């Protein structure tokens, strides 16, 4: 009687334990491996990024321009794939790399026109805010170059 129960428990517990260990390993591997202080080579001023032991970047700059540039650079360093994915999604162009499965979604996105609306709205944004976006994007582009 106990042999059958132990065998059934083993069938349930062993895969759950393996899944938990796998999740822990995945979580540890997904942490950024950046450590120490990094000085950005193309920044408009001296911008330092210090990554702590938890993988959290701390950006040090003397001006807003440097800070926004650094934020864009670090964002691209750690999430360039995500920036590109969401841009393609908003433009209705996911099918270019995901294939036919996303054609209907792309058609919906193009019909809704989020990307066109964003392009129109940026024309009416406060010039000071627009500069901050440009500094941020410059950091992204410099990392991607």
Coordinates of N, CA and C in Angstrom, one line a residue:
X1 N 0.8 -1.2 0.0 CA 0.0 0.0 0.0 C 0.9 1.3 0.0
X2 N 1.9 1.3 0.9 CA 2.8 2.5 0.9 C 3.6 2.6 -0.3
X3 N 4.0 1.5 -0.9 CA 4.8 1.5 -2.1 C 4.1 2.2 -3.2
X4 N 2.8 2.0 -3.4 CA 2.0 2.6 -4.5 C 1.9 4.1 -4.2
X5 N 1.6 4.5 -2.9 CA 1.5 5.9 -2.6 C 2.8 6.7 -2.8
X6 N 3.9 6.0 -2.4 CA 5.2 6.7 -2.5 C 5.6 6.9 -4.0
X7 N 5.2 5.9 -4.8 CA 5.5 6.0 -6.3 C 4.6 7.1 -6.9
X8 N 3.4 7.3 -6.5 CA 2.5 8.3 -7.0 C 3.1 9.7 -6.5
X9 N 3.4 9.8 -5.3 CA 4.0 11.0 -4.7 C 5.3 11.4 -5.5
X10 N 6.1 10.4 -5.8 CA 7.3 10.6 -6.5 C 7.0 11.1 -7.9
X11 N 6.0 10.7 -8.6 CA 5.6 11.1 -9.9 C 5.2 12.6 -9.8
X12 N 4.6 13.0 -8.7 CA 4.2 14.4 -8.6 C 5.3 15.3 -8.1
X13 N 6.0 14.9 -7.1 CA 7.0 15.7 -6.4 C 8.3 15.9 -7.2
X14 N 8.8 14.9 -7.9 CA 10.0 15.0 -8.6 C 9.9 16.0 -9.8
X15 N 8.8 15.9 -10.6 CA 8.7 17.0 -11.7 C 8.6 18.4 -11.1
X16 N 7.8 18.5 -10.0 CA 7.7 19.8 -9.4 C 9.0 20.4 -8.9
X17 N 9.8 19.5 -8.3 CA 11.1 19.9 -7.8 C 12.0 20.2 -8.9
X18 N 12.0 19.5 -10.0 CA 12.8 19.8 -11.2 C 12.4 21.1 -11.8
X19 N 11.1 21.4 -11.8 CA 10.6 22.6 -12.3 C 11.0 23.8 -11.5
X20 N 11.0 23.6 -10.2 CA 11.4 24.7 -9.3 C 12.9 24.9 -9.4
X21 N 13.7 23.9 -9.5 CA 15.2 24.1 -9.7 C 15.5 24.7 -11.0
X22 N 14.7 24.3 -12.1 CA 14.9 24.9 -13.4 C 14.5 26.4 -13.4
X23 N 13.5 26.7 -12.7 CA 13.1 28.2 -12.6 C 14.1 29.0 -11.8
X24 N 14.7 28.4 -10.8 CA 15.7 29.1 -10.0 C 17.0 29.3 -10.9
X25 N 17.3 28.3 -11.6 CA 18.5 28.5 -12.5 C 18.2 29.5 -13.6
X26 N 17.0 29.5 -14.2 CA 16.7 30.5 -15.2 C 16.7 31.9 -14.6
X27 N 16.2 32.0 -13.4 CA 16.1 33.4 -12.8 C 17.6 33.9 -12.6
X28 N 18.4 33.0 -12.1 CA 19.8 33.4 -11.9 C 20.5 33.8 -13.2
X29 N 20.3 33.0 -14.2 CA 20.9 33.3 -15.5 C 20.4 34.5 -16.2
X30 N 19.2 34.9 -15.9 CA 18.6 36.1 -16.5 C 19.0 37.4 -15.9
X31 N 19.7 37.3 -14.8 CA 20.2 38.6 -14.2 C 21.4 39.1 -15.0
X32 N 21.4 40.4 -15.1 CA 22.5 41.0 -15.9 C 23.9 40.7 -15.3
X33 N 24.9 40.5 -16.1 CA 26.2 40.1 -15.7 C 27.1 41.3 -15.6
X34 N 26.5 42.5 -15.7 CA 27.3 43.8 -15.6 C 27.7 44.0 -14.2
X35 N 28.9 44.4 -14.0 CA 29.3 44.8 -12.6 C 30.3 45.9 -12.7
X36 N 30.5 46.6 -11.6 CA 31.5 47.7 -11.6 C 31.0 48.9 -12.2
X37 N 31.9 49.8 -12.6 CA 31.5 51.1 -13.2 C 31.9 51.1 -14.7
X38 N 30.9 51.5 -15.5 CA 31.1 51.6 -16.9 C 30.9 53.1 -17.3
X39 N 31.9 53.6 -18.1 CA 31.8 55.0 -18.6 C 31.5 54.9 -20.1
X40 N 30.4 55.6 -20.4 CA 29.9 55.5 -21.8 C 30.8 56.2 -22.8
X41 N 31.2 55.6 -23.8 CA 32.2 56.1 -24.7 C 31.7 57.3 -25.6
X42 N 30.5 57.3 -26.1 CA 30.0 58.3 -27.0 C 29.1 59.3 -26.3
X43 N 29.0 59.3 -25.0 CA 28.1 60.2 -24.3 C 28.4 61.7 -24.5
X44 N 27.4 62.5 -24.4 CA 27.7 64.0 -24.6 C 28.5 64.6 -23.4
X45 N 28.6 63.8 -22.3 CA 29.4 64.2 -21.2 C 29.8 62.9 -20.5
X46 N 30.5 63.1 -19.4 CA 30.9 61.9 -18.6 C 29.6 61.3 -17.9
X47 N 29.3 60.1 -18.3 CA 28.1 59.4 -17.8 C 28.6 58.0 -17.3
X48 N 28.4 57.8 -16.0 CA 28.9 56.5 -15.4 C 27.6 55.7 -15.0
X49 N 27.8 54.4 -15.3 CA 26.7 53.5 -14.8 C 27.4 52.5 -13.9
X50 N 26.9 52.5 -12.7 CA 27.4 51.5 -11.7 C 26.3 50.5 -11.5
X51 N 26.6 49.2 -11.7 CA 25.6 48.1 -11.5 C 25.9 47.5 -10.2
X52 N 24.9 47.4 -9.3 CA 25.1 46.8 -8.0 C 25.0 45.3 -8.1
X53 N 25.1 44.7 -6.9 CA 25.2 43.2 -6.9 C 23.8 42.5 -7.3
X54 N 22.8 43.3 -7.3 CA 21.5 42.8 -7.7 C 21.2 43.1 -9.1
X55 N 22.1 43.6 -9.9 CA 22.0 43.9 -11.3 C 21.3 45.2 -11.6
X56 N 21.1 46.1 -10.5 CA 20.4 47.3 -10.7 C 21.4 48.4 -11.1
X57 N 21.2 49.0 -12.3 CA 22.1 50.1 -12.8 C 21.8 51.4 -12.1
X58 N 22.8 52.1 -11.7 CA 22.7 53.5 -11.1 C 23.5 54.4 -12.0
X59 N 22.7 55.4 -12.6 CA 23.3 56.3 -13.6 C 23.7 57.6 -12.9
X60 N 25.0 58.0 -13.2 CA 25.5 59.2 -12.6 C 25.9 60.1 -13.7
X61 N 25.3 61.3 -13.8 CA 25.6 62.3 -14.8 C 25.4 63.7 -14.2
X62 N 26.0 64.7 -14.8 CA 26.0 66.0 -14.2 C 24.8 66.8 -14.7
X63 N 24.2 66.4 -15.9 CA 23.1 67.1 -16.4 C 22.0 66.2 -16.8
X64 N 20.8 66.7 -17.0 CA 19.7 65.9 -17.5 C 20.0 65.2 -18.8
X65 N 20.7 66.0 -19.7 CA 21.0 65.4 -21.0 C 21.8 64.1 -20.8
X66 N 22.8 64.1 -19.9 CA 23.6 63.0 -19.7 C 22.8 61.8 -19.0
X67 N 21.9 62.2 -18.1 CA 21.1 61.2 -17.4 C 20.2 60.5 -18.4
X68 N 19.5 61.3 -19.2 CA 18.6 60.7 -20.2 C 19.3 59.8 -21.2
X69 N 20.5 60.3 -21.7 CA 21.3 59.6 -22.6 C 21.7 58.2 -21.9
X70 N 22.2 58.3 -20.7 CA 22.6 57.1 -20.0 C 21.4 56.1 -19.8
X71 N 20.2 56.7 -19.5 CA 19.1 55.8 -19.3 C 18.7 55.1 -20.6
X72 N 18.8 55.8 -21.7 CA 18.5 55.2 -23.0 C 19.5 54.1 -23.3
X73 N 20.8 54.4 -23.0 CA 21.9 53.5 -23.3 C 21.7 52.2 -22.5
X74 N 21.4 52.3 -21.2 CA 21.3 51.2 -20.3 C 20.0 50.4 -20.7
X75 N 18.9 51.1 -21.0 CA 17.7 50.5 -21.4 C 18.0 49.6 -22.7
X76 N 18.7 50.1 -23.6 CA 19.0 49.4 -24.8 C 19.9 48.2 -24.5
X77 N 20.9 48.4 -23.6 CA 21.8 47.3 -23.3 C 21.1 46.1 -22.7
X78 N 20.1 46.4 -21.9 CA 19.4 45.3 -21.3 C 18.1 44.9 -21.9
X79 N 17.5 45.7 -22.8 CA 16.2 45.4 -23.4 C 16.0 45.8 -24.8
X80 N 17.1 45.8 -25.6 CA 17.0 46.2 -27.0 C 16.0 45.3 -27.8
X81 N 16.0 44.0 -27.5 CA 15.1 43.1 -28.1 C 13.6 43.6 -27.9
X82 N 13.4 44.0 -26.7 CA 12.0 44.4 -26.3 C 11.6 45.7 -26.9
X83 N 12.5 46.6 -27.0 CA 12.3 47.9 -27.6 C 11.9 47.6 -29.1
X84 N 12.7 46.8 -29.8 CA 12.5 46.5 -31.2 C 11.1 45.8 -31.3
X85 N 10.9 44.8 -30.5 CA 9.6 44.0 -30.6 C 8.4 44.9 -30.5
X86 N 8.4 45.8 -29.5 CA 7.2 46.6 -29.3 C 7.1 47.7 -30.4
X87 N 8.2 48.1 -30.9 CA 8.1 49.1 -32.0 C 7.5 48.4 -33.2
X88 N 8.0 47.2 -33.5 CA 7.4 46.4 -34.7 C 5.9 46.1 -34.4
X89 N 5.6 45.8 -33.2 CA 4.2 45.5 -32.9 C 3.3 46.7 -33.1
X90 N 3.7 47.8 -32.6 CA 2.9 49.1 -32.8 C 2.8 49.5 -34.2
X91 N 3.8 49.2 -35.0 CA 3.8 49.5 -36.5 C 3.0 48.5 -37.3
X92 N 2.6 47.4 -36.7 CA 1.9 46.3 -37.4 C 2.8 45.6 -38.3
X93 N 4.0 45.3 -37.8 CA 5.0 44.6 -38.7 C 5.6 43.4 -38.0
X94 N 4.9 42.7 -37.1 CA 5.4 41.5 -36.4 C 5.6 40.4 -37.4
X95 N 4.8 40.3 -38.4 CA 4.8 39.2 -39.4 C 6.1 39.2 -40.2
X96 N 6.9 40.3 -40.2 CA 8.1 40.3 -40.9 C 9.1 39.3 -40.3
X97 N 9.0 39.1 -39.0 CA 9.9 38.1 -38.4 C 9.2 36.9 -37.6
X98 N 7.9 37.0 -37.4 CA 7.2 35.9 -36.8 C 6.4 35.1 -37.8
X99 N 6.2 35.6 -39.0 CA 5.5 34.8 -40.0 C 4.1 35.1 -40.1
X100 N 3.4 34.2 -40.8 CA 2.0 34.3 -41.1 C 1.0 34.3 -39.8
X101 N 1.5 33.8 -38.7 CA 0.7 33.7 -37.5 C 0.2 35.0 -37.0
X102 N 1.0 36.1 -37.3 CA 0.6 37.4 -36.8 C 0.1 38.4 -37.8
X103 N -0.2 37.9 -39.0 CA -0.7 38.8 -40.1 C -2.0 39.5 -39.6
X104 N -3.0 38.8 -39.0 CA -4.2 39.4 -38.6 C -4.0 40.4 -37.5
X105 N -3.1 40.1 -36.6 CA -2.7 41.1 -35.6 C -2.1 42.4 -36.2
X106 N -1.2 42.2 -37.2 CA -0.6 43.3 -37.9 C -1.7 44.1 -38.6
X107 N -2.6 43.5 -39.2 CA -3.7 44.2 -39.9 C -4.5 45.1 -38.9
X108 N -4.8 44.5 -37.7 CA -5.5 45.2 -36.7 C -4.7 46.4 -36.2
X109 N -3.4 46.2 -35.9 CA -2.6 47.3 -35.5 C -2.5 48.4 -36.5
X110 N -2.4 48.1 -37.8 CA -2.3 49.1 -38.8 C -3.7 49.8 -38.9
X111 N -4.8 49.1 -38.7 CA -6.1 49.7 -38.8 C -6.3 50.7 -37.7
X112 N -5.9 50.3 -36.5 CA -6.0 51.1 -35.3 C -5.1 52.4 -35.4
X113 N -3.9 52.2 -36.0 CA -3.0 53.3 -36.3 C -2.3 53.9 -35.1
X114 N -2.0 53.1 -34.1 CA -1.2 53.6 -33.0 C 0.1 54.4 -33.4
X115 N 0.8 53.8 -34.3 CA 2.1 54.4 -34.7 C 1.8 55.7 -35.4
X116 N 0.8 55.8 -36.2 CA 0.5 57.1 -36.9 C 0.1 58.1 -35.9
X117 N -0.7 57.7 -34.9 CA -1.1 58.6 -33.8 C 0.1 59.1 -33.0
X118 N 1.0 58.2 -32.7 CA 2.2 58.6 -32.0 C 3.0 59.6 -32.8
X119 N 3.2 59.3 -34.1 CA 4.0 60.3 -34.9 C 3.3 61.6 -35.0
X120 N 2.0 61.7 -35.0 CA 1.3 63.0 -35.0 C 1.4 63.7 -33.7
X121 N 1.3 62.9 -32.6 CA 1.3 63.5 -31.3 C 2.7 64.1 -31.0
X122 N 3.8 63.5 -31.5 CA 5.1 64.0 -31.1 C 5.3 65.4 -31.7
X123 N 4.6 65.7 -32.8 CA 4.7 67.1 -33.4 C 4.2 68.2 -32.4
X124 N 3.3 67.8 -31.5 CA 2.7 68.8 -30.6 C 3.2 68.8 -29.2
X125 N 4.2 68.0 -29.0 CA 4.8 67.9 -27.6 C 5.6 69.1 -27.2
X126 N 5.7 69.4 -26.0 CA 6.5 70.5 -25.4 C 7.9 70.3 -25.9
X127 N 8.6 71.4 -26.4 CA 9.9 71.2 -26.9 C 10.9 70.7 -25.9
X128 N 10.8 71.1 -24.6 CA 11.7 70.7 -23.5 C 11.5 69.1 -23.3
X129 N 10.3 68.7 -23.3 CA 10.1 67.2 -23.2 C 10.6 66.5 -24.4
X130 N 10.4 67.0 -25.6 CA 10.9 66.4 -26.8 C 12.4 66.3 -26.8
X131 N 13.1 67.3 -26.3 CA 14.6 67.2 -26.2 C 15.0 66.0 -25.3
X132 N 14.2 65.8 -24.2 CA 14.5 64.6 -23.3 C 14.3 63.3 -24.0
X133 N 13.3 63.2 -24.8 CA 13.0 62.0 -25.6 C 14.2 61.8 -26.6
X134 N 14.7 62.9 -27.2 CA 15.8 62.8 -28.2 C 17.1 62.3 -27.5
X135 N 17.3 62.8 -26.3 CA 18.5 62.4 -25.6 C 18.5 60.9 -25.2
X136 N 17.3 60.5 -24.8 CA 17.1 59.1 -24.5 C 17.3 58.2 -25.7
X137 N 16.7 58.6 -26.8 CA 16.8 57.8 -28.1 C 18.2 57.8 -28.6
X138 N 18.9 58.9 -28.4 CA 20.4 59.0 -28.8 C 21.1 57.9 -28.0
X139 N 20.9 57.7 -26.7 CA 21.5 56.7 -26.0 C 21.2 55.3 -26.5
X140 N 19.9 55.1 -26.9 CA 19.5 53.8 -27.5 C 20.3 53.6 -28.8
X141 N 20.3 54.6 -29.6 CA 20.9 54.4 -31.0 C 22.4 54.2 -30.8
X142 N 23.1 54.9 -29.9 CA 24.5 54.7 -29.7 C 24.9 53.3 -29.3
X143 N 24.0 52.8 -28.4 CA 24.3 51.4 -28.0 C 24.1 50.5 -29.1
X144 N 23.0 50.7 -29.9 CA 22.7 49.8 -31.0 C 23.7 49.9 -32.2
X145 N 24.4 51.0 -32.3 CA 25.3 51.2 -33.4 C 26.5 50.2 -33.4

